[in-house]
CSV table of C-alpha atoms in Angstrom, one decimal:
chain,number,residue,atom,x,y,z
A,93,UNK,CA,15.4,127.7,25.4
A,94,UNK,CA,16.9,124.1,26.3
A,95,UNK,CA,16.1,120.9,25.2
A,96,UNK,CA,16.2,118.0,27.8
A,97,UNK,CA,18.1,115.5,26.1
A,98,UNK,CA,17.4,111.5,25.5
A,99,UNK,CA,19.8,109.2,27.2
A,100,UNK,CA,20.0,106.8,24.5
A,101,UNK,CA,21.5,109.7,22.5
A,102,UNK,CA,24.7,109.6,24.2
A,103,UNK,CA,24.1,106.2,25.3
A,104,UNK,CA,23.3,103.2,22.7
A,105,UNK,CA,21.2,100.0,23.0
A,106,UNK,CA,23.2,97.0,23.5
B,65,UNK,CA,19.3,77.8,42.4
B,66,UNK,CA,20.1,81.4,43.6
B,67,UNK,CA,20.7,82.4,47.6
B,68,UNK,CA,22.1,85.5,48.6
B,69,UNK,CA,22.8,85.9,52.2
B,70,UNK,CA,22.9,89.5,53.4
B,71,UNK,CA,23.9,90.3,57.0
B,72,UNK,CA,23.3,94.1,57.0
B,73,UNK,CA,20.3,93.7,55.3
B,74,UNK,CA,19.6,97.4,55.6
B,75,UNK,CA,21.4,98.1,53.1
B,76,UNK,CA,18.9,96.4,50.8
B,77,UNK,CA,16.2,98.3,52.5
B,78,UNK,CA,18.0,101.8,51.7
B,79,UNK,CA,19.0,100.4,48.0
B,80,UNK,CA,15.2,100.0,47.1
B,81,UNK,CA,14.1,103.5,48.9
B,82,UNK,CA,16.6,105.4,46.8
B,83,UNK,CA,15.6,103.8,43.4
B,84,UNK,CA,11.6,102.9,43.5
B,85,UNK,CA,11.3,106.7,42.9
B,86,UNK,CA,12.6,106.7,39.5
B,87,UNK,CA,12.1,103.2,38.1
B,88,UNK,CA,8.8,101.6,38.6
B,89,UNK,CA,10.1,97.9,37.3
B,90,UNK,CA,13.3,96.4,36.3
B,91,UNK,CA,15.1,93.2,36.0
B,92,UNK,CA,17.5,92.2,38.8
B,93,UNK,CA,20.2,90.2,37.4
B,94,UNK,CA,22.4,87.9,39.3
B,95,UNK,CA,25.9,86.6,37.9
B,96,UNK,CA,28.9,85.2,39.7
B,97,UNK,CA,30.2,89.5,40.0
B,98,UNK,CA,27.1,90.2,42.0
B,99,UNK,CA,23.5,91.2,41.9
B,100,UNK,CA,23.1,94.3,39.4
B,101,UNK,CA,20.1,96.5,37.7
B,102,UNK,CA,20.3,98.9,34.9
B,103,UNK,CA,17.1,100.7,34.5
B,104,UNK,CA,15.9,103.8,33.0
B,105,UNK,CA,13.1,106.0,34.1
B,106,UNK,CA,10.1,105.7,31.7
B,107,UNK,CA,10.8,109.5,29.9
B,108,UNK,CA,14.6,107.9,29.2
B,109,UNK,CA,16.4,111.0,30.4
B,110,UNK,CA,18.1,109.0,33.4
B,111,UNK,CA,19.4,105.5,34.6
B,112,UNK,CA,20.3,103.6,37.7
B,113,UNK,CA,22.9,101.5,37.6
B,114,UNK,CA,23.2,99.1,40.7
B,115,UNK,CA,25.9,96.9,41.6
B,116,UNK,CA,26.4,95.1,44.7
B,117,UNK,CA,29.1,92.4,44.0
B,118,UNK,CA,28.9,88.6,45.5
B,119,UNK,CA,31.7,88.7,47.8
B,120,UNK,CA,29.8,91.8,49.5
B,121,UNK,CA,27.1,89.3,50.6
B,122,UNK,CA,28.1,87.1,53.4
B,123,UNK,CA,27.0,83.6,51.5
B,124,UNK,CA,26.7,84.1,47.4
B,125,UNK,CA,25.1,81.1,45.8
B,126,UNK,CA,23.9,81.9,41.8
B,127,UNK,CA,24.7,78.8,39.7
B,128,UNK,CA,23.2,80.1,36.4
B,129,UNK,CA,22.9,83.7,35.2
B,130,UNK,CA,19.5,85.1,36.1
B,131,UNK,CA,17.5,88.0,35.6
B,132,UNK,CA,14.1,88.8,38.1
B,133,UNK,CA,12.1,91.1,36.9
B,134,UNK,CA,10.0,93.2,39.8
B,135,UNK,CA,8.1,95.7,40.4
B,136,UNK,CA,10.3,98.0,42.8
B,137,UNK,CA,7.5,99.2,44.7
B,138,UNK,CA,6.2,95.4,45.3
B,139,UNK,CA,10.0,94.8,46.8
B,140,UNK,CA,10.0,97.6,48.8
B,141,UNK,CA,6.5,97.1,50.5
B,142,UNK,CA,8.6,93.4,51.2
B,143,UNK,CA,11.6,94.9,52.5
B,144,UNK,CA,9.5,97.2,54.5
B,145,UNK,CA,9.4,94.2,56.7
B,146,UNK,CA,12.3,93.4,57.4
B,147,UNK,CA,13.6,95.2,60.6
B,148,UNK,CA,17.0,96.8,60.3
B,149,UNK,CA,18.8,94.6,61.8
B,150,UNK,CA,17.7,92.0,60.1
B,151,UNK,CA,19.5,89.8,58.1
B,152,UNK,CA,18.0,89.4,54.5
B,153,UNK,CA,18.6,86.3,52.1
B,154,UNK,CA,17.2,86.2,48.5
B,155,UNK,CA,16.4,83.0,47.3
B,156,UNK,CA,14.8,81.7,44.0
B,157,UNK,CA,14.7,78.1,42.4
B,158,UNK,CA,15.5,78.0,38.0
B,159,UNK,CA,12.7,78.5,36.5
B,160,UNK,CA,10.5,79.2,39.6
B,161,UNK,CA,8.4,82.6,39.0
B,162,UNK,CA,8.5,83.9,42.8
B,163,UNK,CA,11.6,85.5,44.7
B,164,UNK,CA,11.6,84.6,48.3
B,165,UNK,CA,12.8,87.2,50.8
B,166,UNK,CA,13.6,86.0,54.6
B,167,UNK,CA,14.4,87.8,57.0
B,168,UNK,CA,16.3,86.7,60.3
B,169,UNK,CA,16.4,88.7,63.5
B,170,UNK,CA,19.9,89.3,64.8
B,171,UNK,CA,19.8,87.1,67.4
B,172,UNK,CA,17.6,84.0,65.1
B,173,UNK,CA,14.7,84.3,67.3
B,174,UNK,CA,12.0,85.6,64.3
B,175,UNK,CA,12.3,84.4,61.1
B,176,UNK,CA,10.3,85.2,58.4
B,177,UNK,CA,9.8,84.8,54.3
B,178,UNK,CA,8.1,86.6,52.4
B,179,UNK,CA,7.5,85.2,48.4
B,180,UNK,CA,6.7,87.8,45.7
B,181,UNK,CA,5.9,87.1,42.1
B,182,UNK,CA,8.4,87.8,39.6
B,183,UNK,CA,7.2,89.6,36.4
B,184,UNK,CA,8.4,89.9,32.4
B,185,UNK,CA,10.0,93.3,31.8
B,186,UNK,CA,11.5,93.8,28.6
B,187,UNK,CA,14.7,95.6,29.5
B,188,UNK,CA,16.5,98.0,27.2
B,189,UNK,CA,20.1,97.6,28.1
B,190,UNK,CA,22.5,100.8,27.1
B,191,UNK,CA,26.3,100.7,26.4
B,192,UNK,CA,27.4,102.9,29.1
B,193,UNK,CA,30.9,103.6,27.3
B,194,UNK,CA,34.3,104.6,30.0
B,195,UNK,CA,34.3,108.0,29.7
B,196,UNK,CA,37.1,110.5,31.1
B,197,UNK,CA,35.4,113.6,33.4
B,198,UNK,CA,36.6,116.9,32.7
B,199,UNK,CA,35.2,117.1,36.5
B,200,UNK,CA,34.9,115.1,39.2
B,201,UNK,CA,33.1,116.5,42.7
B,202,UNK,CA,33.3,114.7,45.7
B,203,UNK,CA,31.6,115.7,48.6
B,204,UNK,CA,28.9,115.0,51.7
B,205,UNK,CA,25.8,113.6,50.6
B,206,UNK,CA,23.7,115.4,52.8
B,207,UNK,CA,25.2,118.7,51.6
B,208,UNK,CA,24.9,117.9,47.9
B,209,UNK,CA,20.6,116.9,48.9
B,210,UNK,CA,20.7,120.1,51.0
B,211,UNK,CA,21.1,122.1,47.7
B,212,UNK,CA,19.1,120.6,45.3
B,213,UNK,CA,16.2,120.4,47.7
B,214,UNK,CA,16.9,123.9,48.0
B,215,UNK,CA,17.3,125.4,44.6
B,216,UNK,CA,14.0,123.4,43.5
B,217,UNK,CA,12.3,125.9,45.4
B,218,UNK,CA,13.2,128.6,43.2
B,219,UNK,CA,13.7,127.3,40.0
B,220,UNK,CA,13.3,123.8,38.1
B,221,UNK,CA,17.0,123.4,36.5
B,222,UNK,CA,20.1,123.9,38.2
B,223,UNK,CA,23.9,124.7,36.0
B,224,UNK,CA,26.7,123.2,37.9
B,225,UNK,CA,29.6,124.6,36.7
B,226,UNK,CA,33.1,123.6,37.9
B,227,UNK,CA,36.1,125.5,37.6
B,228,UNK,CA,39.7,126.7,39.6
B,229,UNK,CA,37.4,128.2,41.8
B,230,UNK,CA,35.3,125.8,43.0
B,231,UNK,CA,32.1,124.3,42.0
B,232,UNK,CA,28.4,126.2,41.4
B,233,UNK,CA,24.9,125.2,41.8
B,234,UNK,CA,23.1,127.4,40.4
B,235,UNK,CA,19.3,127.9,39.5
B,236,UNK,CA,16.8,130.9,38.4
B,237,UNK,CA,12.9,131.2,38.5
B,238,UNK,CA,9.7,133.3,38.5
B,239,UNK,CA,10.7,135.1,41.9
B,240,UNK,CA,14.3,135.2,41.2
B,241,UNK,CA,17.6,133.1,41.2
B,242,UNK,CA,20.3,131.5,43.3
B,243,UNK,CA,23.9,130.6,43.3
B,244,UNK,CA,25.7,128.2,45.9
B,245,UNK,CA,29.3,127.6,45.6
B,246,UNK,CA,31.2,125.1,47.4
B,247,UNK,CA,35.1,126.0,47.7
B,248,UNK,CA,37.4,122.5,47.9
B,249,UNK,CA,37.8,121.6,51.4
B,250,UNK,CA,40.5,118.8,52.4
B,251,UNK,CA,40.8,120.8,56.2
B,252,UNK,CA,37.9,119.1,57.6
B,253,UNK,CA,38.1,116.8,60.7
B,254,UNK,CA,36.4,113.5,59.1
B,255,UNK,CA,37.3,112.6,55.8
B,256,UNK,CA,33.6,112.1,54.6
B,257,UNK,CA,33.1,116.1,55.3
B,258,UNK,CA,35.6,116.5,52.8
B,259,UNK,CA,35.2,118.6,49.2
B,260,UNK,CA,37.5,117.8,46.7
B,261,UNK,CA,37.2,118.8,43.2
B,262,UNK,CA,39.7,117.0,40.4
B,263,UNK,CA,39.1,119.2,37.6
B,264,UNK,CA,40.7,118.4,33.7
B,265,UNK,CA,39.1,121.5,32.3
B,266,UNK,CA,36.1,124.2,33.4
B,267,UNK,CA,32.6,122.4,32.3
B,268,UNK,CA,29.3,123.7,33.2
B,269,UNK,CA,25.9,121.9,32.6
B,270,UNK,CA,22.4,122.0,32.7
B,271,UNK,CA,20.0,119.8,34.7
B,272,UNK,CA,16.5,119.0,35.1
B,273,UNK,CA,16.4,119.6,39.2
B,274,UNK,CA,13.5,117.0,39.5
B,275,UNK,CA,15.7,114.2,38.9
B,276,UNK,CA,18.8,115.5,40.7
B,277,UNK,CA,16.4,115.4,44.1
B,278,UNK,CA,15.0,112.4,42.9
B,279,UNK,CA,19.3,110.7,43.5
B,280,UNK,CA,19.5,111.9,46.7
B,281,UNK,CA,17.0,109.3,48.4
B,282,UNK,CA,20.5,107.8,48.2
B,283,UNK,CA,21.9,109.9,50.8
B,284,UNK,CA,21.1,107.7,53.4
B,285,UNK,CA,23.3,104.9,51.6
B,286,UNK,CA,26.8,107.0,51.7
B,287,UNK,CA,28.1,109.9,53.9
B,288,UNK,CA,29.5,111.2,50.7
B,289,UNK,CA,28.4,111.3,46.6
B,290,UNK,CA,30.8,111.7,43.5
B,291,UNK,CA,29.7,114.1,41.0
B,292,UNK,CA,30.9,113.4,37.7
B,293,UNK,CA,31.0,116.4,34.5
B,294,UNK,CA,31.7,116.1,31.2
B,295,UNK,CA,30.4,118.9,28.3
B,296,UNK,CA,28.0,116.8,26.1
B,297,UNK,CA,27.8,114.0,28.3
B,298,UNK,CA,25.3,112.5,31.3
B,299,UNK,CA,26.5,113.9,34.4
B,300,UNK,CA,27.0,110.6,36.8
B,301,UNK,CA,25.8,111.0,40.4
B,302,UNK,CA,27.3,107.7,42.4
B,303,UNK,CA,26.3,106.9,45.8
B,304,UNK,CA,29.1,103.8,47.2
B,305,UNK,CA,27.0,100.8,49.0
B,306,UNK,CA,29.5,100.1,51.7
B,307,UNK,CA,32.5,98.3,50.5
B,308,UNK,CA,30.1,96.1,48.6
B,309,UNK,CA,29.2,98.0,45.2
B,310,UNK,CA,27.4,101.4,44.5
B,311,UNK,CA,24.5,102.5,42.8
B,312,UNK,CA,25.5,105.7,40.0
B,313,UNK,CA,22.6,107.6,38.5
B,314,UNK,CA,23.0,109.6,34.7
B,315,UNK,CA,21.4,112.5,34.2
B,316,UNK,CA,21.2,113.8,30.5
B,317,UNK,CA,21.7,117.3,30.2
B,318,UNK,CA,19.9,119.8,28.4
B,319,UNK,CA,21.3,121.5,26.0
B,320,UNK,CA,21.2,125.6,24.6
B,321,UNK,CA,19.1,124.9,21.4
């Protein structure tokens, strides 16, 4: 199966 | 003091309609590059990123950096007002906690404001690094809508996968599956009828349809959209506001446990 991914792990808090 | 004069104030009107959808309330921030938004939907799986920069706006007066925080569904039941001709101007005093929108009839003989109450939103603001596609897809708007809308009736993710031969949309489901591939295509009469794929190497992704659908309220912004693929990165869906800015939507992808 697939996992829907989190933008903030590609992406960080700034 | 902030005043931002907008003579095709439709575009404002078609700005909110393709992000209320997927952001319920952000902070509008004004600089002297323009007026921008970064939001993220509330399950953090995709952003909006807005920019329409100041010399896009006919008179551009912002003499302190500011950020507005609204509820998008509040400033489109505003803009709802405003005809389509109508020319929009934003205006806010420092410190004041109300946005006024007015709205001038092309030919100045209605003229109306509307004030709205600005609201605290604390705004998580990502990095959104430069990254280099392996894949970029341009091609019309209303053609890239016409598929999602259409694969969501089969299946609830959609792989787009580009490679030499073009670039596939493709979806399964209970009652079965579906493939679409669009060829490049430079032959076309009009430029904005145009497919043209710039591919670095084959990628191929998976998507939650829901959101995909959800970017193309955008359509009626742009005649065309630029798909952009990398493996192991959002996939960026960007929509141009005139020759004034754009609005570019990331999609995280899900991944093959």
């Amino acid at each position: 199966s697939e996992t829907q991914h989190l933008l903030t792990n590609f992406f960080h808090l700034s | 003091m902030l005043e931002l004069r907008l003579v095709q104030g439709s575009l404002l009107k078609k700005v909110l309609e393709a992000i209320k959808e997927l952001v319920t309330d952000a902070n509008f921030d004004c600089s002297a590059t323009g007026f921008s938004l970064q939001a993220m939907d509330s399950s953090h799986v995709a952003l909006v990123a807005l920019l329409l920069r100041s010399e896009g706006f006919e008179h551009y007066r912002c003499d302190r950096n500011l950020s507005m925080g609204m509820n998008l569904n509040n400033v489109s039941k505003m803009l709802r007002c405003a005809g389509n001709d109508d020319i929009i101007t934003l205006k806010a005093d420092d410190g004041s906690d109300t946005v006024t929108f007015m709205f001038e009839s092309p030919n100045q003989d209605k003229i109306a404001d509307f004030e709205m109450k600005l609201m605290d939103i604390d705004s998580e603001h990502l990095g959104i690094p430069e990254a280099e596609y392996h894949a970029i897809v341009k091609m019309p708007s209303a053609e890239f809508a016409r598929i999602c809308k259409d694969l969501s009736s089969i299946g609830d993710t959609v792989v787009i996968s580009v490679t030499k031969e073009g670039v596939k949309f493709s979806t399964r489901g209970d009652i079965g599956n579906a493939n679409i591939v669009c060829r490049q295509n430079t032959t076309v009469d009009k430029p904005e009828e145009a497919t043209i794929i710039e591919m670095q190497e084959p990628v191929s992704l998976t998507f939650a349809l829901r959101y995909m659908n959800s970017f193309t309220k955008a359509t009626p912004l742009s005649n065309t959209v630029t798909i952009s693929l990398s493996s192991e990165l959002p996939v960026v869906v960007e929509y141009k506001v005139a020759d004034m800015g754009y609005i570019r939507f990331y999609l995280a992808p899900k991944i093959e446990d």
